[in-house]
PDB file of C-alpha atoms in Angstrom:
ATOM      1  CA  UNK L   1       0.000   0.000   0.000  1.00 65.00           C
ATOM      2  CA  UNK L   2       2.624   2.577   0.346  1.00 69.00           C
ATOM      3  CA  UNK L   3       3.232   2.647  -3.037  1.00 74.00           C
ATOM      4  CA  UNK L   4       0.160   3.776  -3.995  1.00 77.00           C
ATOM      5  CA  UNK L   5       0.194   6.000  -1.086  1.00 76.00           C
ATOM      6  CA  UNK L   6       3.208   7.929  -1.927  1.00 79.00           C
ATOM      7  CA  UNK L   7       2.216   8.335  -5.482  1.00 78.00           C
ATOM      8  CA  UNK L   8      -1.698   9.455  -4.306  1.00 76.00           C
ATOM      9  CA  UNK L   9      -0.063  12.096  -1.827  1.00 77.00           C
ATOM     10  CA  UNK L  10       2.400  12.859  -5.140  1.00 79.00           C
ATOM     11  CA  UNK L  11      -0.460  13.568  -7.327  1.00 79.00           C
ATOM     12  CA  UNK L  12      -2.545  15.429  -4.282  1.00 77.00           C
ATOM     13  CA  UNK L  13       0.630  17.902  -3.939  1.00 80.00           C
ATOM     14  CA  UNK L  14       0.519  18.809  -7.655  1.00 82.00           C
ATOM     15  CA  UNK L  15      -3.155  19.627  -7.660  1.00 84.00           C
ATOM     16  CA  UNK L  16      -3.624  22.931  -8.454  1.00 90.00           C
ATOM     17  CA  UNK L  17      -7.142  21.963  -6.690  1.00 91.00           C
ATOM     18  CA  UNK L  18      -5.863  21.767  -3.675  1.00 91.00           C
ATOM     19  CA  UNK L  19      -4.270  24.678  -3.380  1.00 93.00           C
ATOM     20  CA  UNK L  20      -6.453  26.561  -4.671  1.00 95.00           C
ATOM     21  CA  UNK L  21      -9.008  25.178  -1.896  1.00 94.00           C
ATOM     22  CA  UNK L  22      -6.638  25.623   1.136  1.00 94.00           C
ATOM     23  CA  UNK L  23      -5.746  29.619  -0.231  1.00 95.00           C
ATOM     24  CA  UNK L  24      -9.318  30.620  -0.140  1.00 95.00           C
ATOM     25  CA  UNK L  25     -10.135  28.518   2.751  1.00 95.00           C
ATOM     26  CA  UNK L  26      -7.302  30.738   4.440  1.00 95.00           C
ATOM     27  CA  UNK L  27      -8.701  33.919   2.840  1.00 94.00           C
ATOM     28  CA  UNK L  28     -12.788  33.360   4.183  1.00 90.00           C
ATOM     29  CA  UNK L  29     -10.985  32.257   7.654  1.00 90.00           C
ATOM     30  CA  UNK L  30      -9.134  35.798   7.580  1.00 91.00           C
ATOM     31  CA  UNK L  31     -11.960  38.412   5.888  1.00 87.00           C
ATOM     32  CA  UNK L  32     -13.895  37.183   8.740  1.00 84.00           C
ATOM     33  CA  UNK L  33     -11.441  37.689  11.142  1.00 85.00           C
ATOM     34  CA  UNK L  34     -10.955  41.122   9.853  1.00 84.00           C
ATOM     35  CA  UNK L  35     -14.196  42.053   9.676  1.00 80.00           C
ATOM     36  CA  UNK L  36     -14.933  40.832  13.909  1.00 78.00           C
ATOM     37  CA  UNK L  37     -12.012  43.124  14.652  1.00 72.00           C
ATOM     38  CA  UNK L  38     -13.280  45.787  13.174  1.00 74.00           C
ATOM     39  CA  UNK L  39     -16.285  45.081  14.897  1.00 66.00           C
ATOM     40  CA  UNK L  40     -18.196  44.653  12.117  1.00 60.00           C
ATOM     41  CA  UNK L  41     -21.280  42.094  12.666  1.00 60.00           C
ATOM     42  CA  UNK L  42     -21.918  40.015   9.713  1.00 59.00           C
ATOM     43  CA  UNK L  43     -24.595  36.996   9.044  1.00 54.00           C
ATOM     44  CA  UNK L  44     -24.316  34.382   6.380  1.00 57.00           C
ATOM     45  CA  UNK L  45     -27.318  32.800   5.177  1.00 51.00           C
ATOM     46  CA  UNK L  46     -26.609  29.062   3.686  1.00 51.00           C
ATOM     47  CA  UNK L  47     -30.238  27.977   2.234  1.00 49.00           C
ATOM     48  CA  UNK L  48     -32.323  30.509   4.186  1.00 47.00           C
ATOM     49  CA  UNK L  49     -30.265  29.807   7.699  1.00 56.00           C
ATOM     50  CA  UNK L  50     -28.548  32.799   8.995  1.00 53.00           C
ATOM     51  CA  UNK L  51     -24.929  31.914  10.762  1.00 58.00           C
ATOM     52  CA  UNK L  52     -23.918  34.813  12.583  1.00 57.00           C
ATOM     53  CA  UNK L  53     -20.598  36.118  13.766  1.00 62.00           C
ATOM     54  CA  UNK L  54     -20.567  38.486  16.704  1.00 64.00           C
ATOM     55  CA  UNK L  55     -16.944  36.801  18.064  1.00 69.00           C
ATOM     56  CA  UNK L  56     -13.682  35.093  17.687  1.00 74.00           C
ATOM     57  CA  UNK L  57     -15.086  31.882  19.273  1.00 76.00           C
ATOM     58  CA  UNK L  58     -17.824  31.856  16.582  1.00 78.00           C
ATOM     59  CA  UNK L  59     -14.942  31.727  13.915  1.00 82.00           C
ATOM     60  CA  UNK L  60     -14.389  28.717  15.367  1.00 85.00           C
ATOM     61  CA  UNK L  61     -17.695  27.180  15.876  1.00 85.00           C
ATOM     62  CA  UNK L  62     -18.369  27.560  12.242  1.00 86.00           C
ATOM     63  CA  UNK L  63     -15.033  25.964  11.072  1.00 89.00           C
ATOM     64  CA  UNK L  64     -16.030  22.848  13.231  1.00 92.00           C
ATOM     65  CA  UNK L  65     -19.685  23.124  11.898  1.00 89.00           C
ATOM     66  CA  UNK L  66     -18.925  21.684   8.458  1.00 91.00           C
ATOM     67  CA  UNK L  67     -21.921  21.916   6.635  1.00 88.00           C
ATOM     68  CA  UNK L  68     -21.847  25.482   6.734  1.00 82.00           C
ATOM     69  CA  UNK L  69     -18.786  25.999   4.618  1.00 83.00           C
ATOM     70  CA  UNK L  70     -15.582  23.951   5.086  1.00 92.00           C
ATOM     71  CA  UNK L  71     -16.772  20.682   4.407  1.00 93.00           C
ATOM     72  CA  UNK L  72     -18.200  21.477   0.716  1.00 93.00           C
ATOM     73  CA  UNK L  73     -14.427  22.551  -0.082  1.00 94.00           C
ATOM     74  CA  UNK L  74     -13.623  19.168   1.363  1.00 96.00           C
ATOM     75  CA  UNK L  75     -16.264  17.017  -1.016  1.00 95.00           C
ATOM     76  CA  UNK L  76     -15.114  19.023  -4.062  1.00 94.00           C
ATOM     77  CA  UNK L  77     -11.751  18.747  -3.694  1.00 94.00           C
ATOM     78  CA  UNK L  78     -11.627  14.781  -2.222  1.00 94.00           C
ATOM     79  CA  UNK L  79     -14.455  13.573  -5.346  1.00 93.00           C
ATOM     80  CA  UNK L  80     -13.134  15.439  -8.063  1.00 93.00           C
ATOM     81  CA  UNK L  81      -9.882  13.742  -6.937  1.00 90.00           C
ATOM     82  CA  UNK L  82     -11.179  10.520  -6.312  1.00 91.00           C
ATOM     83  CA  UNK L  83     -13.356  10.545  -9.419  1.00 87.00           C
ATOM     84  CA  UNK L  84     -10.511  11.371 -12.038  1.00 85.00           C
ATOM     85  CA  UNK L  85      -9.418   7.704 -11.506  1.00 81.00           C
ATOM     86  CA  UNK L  86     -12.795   6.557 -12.775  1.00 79.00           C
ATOM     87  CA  UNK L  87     -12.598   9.591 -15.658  1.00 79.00           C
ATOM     88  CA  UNK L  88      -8.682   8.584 -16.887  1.00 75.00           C
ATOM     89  CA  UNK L  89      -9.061   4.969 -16.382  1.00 75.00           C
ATOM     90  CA  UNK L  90      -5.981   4.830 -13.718  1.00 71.00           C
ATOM     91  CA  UNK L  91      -7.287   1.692 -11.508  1.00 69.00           C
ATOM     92  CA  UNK L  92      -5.144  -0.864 -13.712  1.00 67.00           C
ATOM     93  CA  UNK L  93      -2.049   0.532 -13.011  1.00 68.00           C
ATOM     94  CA  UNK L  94      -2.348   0.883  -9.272  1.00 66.00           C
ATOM     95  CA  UNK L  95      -3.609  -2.764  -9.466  1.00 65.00           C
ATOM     96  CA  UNK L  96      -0.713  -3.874 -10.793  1.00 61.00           C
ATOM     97  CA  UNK L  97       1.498  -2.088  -8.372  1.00 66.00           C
ATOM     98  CA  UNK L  98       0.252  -3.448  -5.444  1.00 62.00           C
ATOM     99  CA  UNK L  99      -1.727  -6.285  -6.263  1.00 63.00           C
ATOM    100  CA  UNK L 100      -4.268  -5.715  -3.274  1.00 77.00           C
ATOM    101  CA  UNK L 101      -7.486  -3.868  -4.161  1.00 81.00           C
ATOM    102  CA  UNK L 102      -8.045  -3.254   0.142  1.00 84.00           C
ATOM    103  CA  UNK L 103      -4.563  -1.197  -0.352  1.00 84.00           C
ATOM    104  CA  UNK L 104      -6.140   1.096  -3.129  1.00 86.00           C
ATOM    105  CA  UNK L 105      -8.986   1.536  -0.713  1.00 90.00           C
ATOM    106  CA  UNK L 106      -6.954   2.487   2.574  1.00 91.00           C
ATOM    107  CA  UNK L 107      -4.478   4.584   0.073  1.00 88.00           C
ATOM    108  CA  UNK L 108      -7.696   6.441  -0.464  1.00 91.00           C
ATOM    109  CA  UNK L 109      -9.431   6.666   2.563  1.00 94.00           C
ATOM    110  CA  UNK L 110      -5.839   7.834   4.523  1.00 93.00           C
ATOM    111  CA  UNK L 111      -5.286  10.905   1.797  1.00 89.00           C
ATOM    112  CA  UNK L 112      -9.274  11.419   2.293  1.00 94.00           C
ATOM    113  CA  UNK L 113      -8.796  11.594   5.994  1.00 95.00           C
ATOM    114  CA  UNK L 114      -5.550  13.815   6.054  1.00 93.00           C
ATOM    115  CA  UNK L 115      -7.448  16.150   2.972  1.00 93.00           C
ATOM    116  CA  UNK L 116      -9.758  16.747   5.372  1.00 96.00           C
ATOM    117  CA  UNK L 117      -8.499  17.152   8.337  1.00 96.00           C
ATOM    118  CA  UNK L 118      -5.809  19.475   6.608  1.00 95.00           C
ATOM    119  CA  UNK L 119      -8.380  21.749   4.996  1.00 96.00           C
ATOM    120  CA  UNK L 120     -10.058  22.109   8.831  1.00 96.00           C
ATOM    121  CA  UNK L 121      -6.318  23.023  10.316  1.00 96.00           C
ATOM    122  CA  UNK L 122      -5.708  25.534   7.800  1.00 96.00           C
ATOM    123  CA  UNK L 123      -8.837  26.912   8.562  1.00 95.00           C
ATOM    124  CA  UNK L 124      -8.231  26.886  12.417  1.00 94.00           C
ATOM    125  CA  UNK L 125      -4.766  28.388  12.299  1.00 94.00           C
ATOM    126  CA  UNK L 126      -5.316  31.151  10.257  1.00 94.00           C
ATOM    127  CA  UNK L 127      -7.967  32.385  12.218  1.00 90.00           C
ATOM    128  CA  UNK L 128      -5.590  31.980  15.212  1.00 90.00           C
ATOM    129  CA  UNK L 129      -2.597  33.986  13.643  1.00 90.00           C
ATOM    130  CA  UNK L 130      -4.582  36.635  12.501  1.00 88.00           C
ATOM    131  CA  UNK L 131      -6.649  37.144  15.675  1.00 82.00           C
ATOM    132  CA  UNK L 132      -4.196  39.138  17.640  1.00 81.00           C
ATOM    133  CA  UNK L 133      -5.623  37.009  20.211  1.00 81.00           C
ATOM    134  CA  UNK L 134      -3.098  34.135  20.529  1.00 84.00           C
ATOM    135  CA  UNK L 135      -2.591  34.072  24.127  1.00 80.00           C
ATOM    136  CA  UNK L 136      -6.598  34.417  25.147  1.00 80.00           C
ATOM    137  CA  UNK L 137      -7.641  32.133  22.379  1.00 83.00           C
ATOM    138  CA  UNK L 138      -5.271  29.432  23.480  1.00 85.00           C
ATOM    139  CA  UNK L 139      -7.439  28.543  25.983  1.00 85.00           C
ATOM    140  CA  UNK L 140      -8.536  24.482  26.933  1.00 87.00           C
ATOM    141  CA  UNK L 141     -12.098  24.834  26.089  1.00 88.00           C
ATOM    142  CA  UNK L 142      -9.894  26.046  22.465  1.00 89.00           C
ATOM    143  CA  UNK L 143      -7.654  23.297  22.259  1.00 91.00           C
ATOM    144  CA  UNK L 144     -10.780  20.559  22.959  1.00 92.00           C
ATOM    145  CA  UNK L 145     -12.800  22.053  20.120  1.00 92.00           C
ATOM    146  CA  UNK L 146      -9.920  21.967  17.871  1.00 93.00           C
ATOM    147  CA  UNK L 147      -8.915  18.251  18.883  1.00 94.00           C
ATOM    148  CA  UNK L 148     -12.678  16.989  18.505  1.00 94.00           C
ATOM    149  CA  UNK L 149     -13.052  19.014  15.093  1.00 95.00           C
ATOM    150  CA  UNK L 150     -10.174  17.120  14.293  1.00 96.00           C
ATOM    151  CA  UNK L 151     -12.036  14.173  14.937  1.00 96.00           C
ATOM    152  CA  UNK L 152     -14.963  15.555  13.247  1.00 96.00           C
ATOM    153  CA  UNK L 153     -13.213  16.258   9.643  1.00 97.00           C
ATOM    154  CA  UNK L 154     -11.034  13.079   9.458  1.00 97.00           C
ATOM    155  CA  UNK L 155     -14.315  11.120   9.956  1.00 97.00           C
ATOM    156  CA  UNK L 156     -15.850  13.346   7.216  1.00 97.00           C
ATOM    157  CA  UNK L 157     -13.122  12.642   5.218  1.00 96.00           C
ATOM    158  CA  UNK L 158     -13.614   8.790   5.214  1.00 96.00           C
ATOM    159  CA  UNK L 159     -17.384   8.903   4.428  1.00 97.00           C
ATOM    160  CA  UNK L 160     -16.418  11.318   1.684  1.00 96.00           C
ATOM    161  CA  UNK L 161     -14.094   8.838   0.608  1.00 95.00           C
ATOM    162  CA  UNK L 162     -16.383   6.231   0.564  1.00 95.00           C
ATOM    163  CA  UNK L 163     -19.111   7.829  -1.224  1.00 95.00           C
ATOM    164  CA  UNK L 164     -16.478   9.014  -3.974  1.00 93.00           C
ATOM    165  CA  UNK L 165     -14.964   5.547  -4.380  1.00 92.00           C
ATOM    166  CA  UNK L 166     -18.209   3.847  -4.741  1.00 90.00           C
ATOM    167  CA  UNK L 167     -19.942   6.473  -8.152  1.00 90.00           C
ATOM    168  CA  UNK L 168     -17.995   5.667 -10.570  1.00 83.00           C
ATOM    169  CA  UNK L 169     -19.234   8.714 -12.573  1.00 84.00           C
ATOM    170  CA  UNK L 170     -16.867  11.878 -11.857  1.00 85.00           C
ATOM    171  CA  UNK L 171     -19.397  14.388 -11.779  1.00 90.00           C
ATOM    172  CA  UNK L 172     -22.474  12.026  -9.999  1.00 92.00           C
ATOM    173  CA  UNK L 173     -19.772  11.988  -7.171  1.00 92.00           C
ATOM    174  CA  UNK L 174     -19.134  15.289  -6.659  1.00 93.00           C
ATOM    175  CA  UNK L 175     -23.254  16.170  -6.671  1.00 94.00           C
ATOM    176  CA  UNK L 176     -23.415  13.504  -4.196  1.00 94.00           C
ATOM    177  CA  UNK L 177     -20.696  14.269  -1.953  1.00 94.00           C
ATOM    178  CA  UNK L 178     -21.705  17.738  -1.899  1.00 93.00           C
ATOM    179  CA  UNK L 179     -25.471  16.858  -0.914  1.00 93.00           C
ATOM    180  CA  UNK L 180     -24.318  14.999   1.856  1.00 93.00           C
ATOM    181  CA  UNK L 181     -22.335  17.809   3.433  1.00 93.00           C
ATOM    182  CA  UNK L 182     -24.885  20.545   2.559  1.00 89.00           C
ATOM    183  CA  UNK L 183     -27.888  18.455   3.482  1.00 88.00           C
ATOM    184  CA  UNK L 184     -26.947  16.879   6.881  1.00 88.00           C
ATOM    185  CA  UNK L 185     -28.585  19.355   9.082  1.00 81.00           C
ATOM    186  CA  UNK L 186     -31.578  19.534   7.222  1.00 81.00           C
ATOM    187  CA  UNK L 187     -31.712  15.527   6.690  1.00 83.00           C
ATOM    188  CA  UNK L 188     -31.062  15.679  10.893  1.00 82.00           C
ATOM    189  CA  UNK L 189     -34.260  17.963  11.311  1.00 78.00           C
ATOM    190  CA  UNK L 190     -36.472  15.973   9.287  1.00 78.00           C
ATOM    191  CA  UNK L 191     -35.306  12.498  11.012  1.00 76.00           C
ATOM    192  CA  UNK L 192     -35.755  14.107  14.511  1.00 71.00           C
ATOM    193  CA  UNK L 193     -39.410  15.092  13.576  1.00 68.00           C
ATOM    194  CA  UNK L 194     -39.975  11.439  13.599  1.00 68.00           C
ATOM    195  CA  UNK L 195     -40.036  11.394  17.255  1.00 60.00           C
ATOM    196  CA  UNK L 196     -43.639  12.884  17.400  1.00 61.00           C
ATOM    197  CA  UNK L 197     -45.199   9.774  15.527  1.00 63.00           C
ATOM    198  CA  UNK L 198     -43.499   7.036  17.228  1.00 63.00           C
ATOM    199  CA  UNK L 199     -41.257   7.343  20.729  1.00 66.00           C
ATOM    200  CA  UNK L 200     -39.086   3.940  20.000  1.00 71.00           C
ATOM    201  CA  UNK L 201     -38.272   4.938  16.784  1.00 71.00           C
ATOM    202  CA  UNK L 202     -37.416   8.516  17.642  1.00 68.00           C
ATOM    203  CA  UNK L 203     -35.266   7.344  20.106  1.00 75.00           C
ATOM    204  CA  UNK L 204     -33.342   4.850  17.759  1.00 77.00           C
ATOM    205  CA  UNK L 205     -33.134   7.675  15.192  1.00 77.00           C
ATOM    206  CA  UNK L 206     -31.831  10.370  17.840  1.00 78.00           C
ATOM    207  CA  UNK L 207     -29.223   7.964  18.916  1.00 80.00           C
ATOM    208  CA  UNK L 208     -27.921   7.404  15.614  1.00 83.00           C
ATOM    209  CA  UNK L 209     -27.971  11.420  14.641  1.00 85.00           C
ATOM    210  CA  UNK L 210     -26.464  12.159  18.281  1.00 85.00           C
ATOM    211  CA  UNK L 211     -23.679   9.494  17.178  1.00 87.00           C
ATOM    212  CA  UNK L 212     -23.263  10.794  13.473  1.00 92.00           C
ATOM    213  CA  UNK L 213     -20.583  13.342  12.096  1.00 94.00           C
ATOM    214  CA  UNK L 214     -23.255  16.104  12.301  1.00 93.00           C
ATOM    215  CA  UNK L 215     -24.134  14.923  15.776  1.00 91.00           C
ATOM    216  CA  UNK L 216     -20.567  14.704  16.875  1.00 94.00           C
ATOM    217  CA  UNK L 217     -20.353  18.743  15.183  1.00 93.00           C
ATOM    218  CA  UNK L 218     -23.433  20.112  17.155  1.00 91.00           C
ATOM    219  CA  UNK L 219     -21.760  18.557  20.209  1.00 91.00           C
ATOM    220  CA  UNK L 220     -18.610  20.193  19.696  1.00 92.00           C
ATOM    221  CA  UNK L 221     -19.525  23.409  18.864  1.00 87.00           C
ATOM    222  CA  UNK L 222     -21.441  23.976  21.605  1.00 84.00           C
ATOM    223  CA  UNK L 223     -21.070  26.444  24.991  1.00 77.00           C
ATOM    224  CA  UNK L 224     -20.194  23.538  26.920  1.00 82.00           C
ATOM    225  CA  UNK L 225     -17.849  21.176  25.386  1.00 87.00           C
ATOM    226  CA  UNK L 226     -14.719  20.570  27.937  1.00 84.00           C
ATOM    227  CA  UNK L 227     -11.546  18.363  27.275  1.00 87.00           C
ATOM    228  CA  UNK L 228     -13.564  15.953  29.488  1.00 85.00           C
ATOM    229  CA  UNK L 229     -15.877  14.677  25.843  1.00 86.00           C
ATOM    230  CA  UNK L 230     -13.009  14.425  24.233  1.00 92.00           C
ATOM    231  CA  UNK L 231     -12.881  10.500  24.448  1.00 93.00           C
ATOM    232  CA  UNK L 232     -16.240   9.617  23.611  1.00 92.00           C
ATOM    233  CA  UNK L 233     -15.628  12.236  20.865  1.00 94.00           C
ATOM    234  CA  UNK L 234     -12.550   9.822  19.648  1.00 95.00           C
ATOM    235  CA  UNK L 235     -13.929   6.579  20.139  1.00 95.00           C
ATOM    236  CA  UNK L 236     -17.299   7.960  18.379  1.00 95.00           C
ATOM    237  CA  UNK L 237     -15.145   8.814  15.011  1.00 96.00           C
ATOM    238  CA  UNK L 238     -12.981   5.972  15.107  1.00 96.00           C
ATOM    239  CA  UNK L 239     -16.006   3.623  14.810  1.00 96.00           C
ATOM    240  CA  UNK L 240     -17.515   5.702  11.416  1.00 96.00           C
ATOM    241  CA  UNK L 241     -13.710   5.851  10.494  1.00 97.00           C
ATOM    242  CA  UNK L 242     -13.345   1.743  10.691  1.00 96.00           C
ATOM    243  CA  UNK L 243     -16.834   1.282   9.721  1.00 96.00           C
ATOM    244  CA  UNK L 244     -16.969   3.532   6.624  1.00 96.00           C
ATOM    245  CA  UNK L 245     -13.480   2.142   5.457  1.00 96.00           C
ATOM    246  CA  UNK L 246     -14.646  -1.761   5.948  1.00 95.00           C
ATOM    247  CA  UNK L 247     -17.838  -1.303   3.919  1.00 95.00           C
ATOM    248  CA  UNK L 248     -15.821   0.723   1.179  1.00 93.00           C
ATOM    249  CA  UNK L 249     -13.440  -2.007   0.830  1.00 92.00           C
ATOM    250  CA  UNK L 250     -15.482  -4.817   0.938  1.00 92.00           C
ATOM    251  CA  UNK L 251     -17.689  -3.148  -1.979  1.00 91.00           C
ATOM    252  CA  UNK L 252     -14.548  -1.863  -3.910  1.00 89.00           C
ATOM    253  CA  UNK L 253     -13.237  -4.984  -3.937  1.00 83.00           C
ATOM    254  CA  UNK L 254     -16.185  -6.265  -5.927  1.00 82.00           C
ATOM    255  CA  UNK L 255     -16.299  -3.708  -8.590  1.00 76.00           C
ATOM    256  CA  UNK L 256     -14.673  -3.711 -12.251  1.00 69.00           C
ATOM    257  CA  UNK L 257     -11.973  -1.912 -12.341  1.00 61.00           C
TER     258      UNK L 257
END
């Protein structure tokens, strides 16, 4: 597998993609900075919700709060990625380097993760450098939403992954990936509605949204994460992490390449 690693993290550093997704995910991380400073209030409205920004700290609630920005950057850039294998026919030759369809998949799924994860960080720190707050942002409540949105984006990254492995159509992948980021809130309203018609489904439904990446987000984000939910945090992620990869290879493994 580390083959096709090294040549997948090769091809990701010559993507004039990616760089042009971590420059202007620097640049809305430090207009918005600017503008707080200034004390300018401002309001974004992402399909008639309004995300407003009256601080630093929500700066960084909305960097760990995917669906409202970062994590479309992150679907484009990992499925158009992903999805030029499918469009230049590449599969063969990474099957005859390594011989092991499971290593294409983890190759994959460990550049999705570390995409991801990346994008977030460049996100973070940018908003930290150009704060002039270093020493009152870096407080612990600061460093536990930064570790969890860690968390957060590098299991994003793997369900990304697996939905751009699996649509073997370039652009049906990117439409897809970028639905699933864009419409998890909305998909997490709906489900919780549920709960009015029947109680033992609700509370199946709102243990599986509590448990999901947008669960994990809304968790996070909030007024009163501590360093103390860190761990279920990390084991929560892990699990979508191992489970997302599993099913991805298992299915990969059947396809036609």
């Amino acid at each position: 597998m580390s083959n096709i690693l090294k040549c997948d993290f090769h091809r990701l550093s010559k993507s004039k993609l990616l760089y042009g997704v971590l420059i202007f995910t620097a640049l809305i991380s430090f207009s918005i900075m600017q503008l707080i400073r200034q004390d300018i209030r401002i309001g974004i409205s992402v399909f008639g919700d309004l995300t407003a920004f009256r601080g630093i700290g929500d700066i960084v609630s909305i960097g760990i709060q995917y669906y409202n920005g970062l994590g479309l950057l992150i679907a484009v850039l990992l499925s158009v990625f992903i999805g030029q294998e499918y469009q230049w026919k590449t599969w063969q030759h990474k099957w005859i380097i390594n011989k092991s369809r499971s290593g294409i998949y983890l190759s994959k799924a460990v550049f999705s993760v570390a995409g991801s994860v990346l994008v977030f960080l460049i996100y973070q720190i940018t908003a930290l450098v150009t704060s002039g707050q270093i020493s009152n942002m870096l407080t612990e409540e600061y460093i536990a939403k930064i570790i969890g949105g860690i968390f957060v984006y590098a299991a994003l990254g793997s369900v990304i992954c697996l939905l751009a492995m699996l649509i073997k159509s370039n652009t049906a992948s990117i439409i897809v990936c970028v639905c699933y980021v864009l419409f998890s809130e909305t998909a997490a309203s709906l489900i919780s509605g549920i709960e009015n018609f029947s109680e033992s489904i609700g509370r199946f439904l709102g243990f599986g949204i509590k448990h999901s990446i947008y669960g994990m987000s809304t968790i996070i984000s909030s007024l009163d994460f501590t360093i103390g939910h860190i761990a279920p945090i990390l084991i929560n992620a892990s699990v979508i992490i191992v489970l997302s990869t599993t099913l991805g290879a298992i299915i990969f493994h059947r396809y036609e390449l």
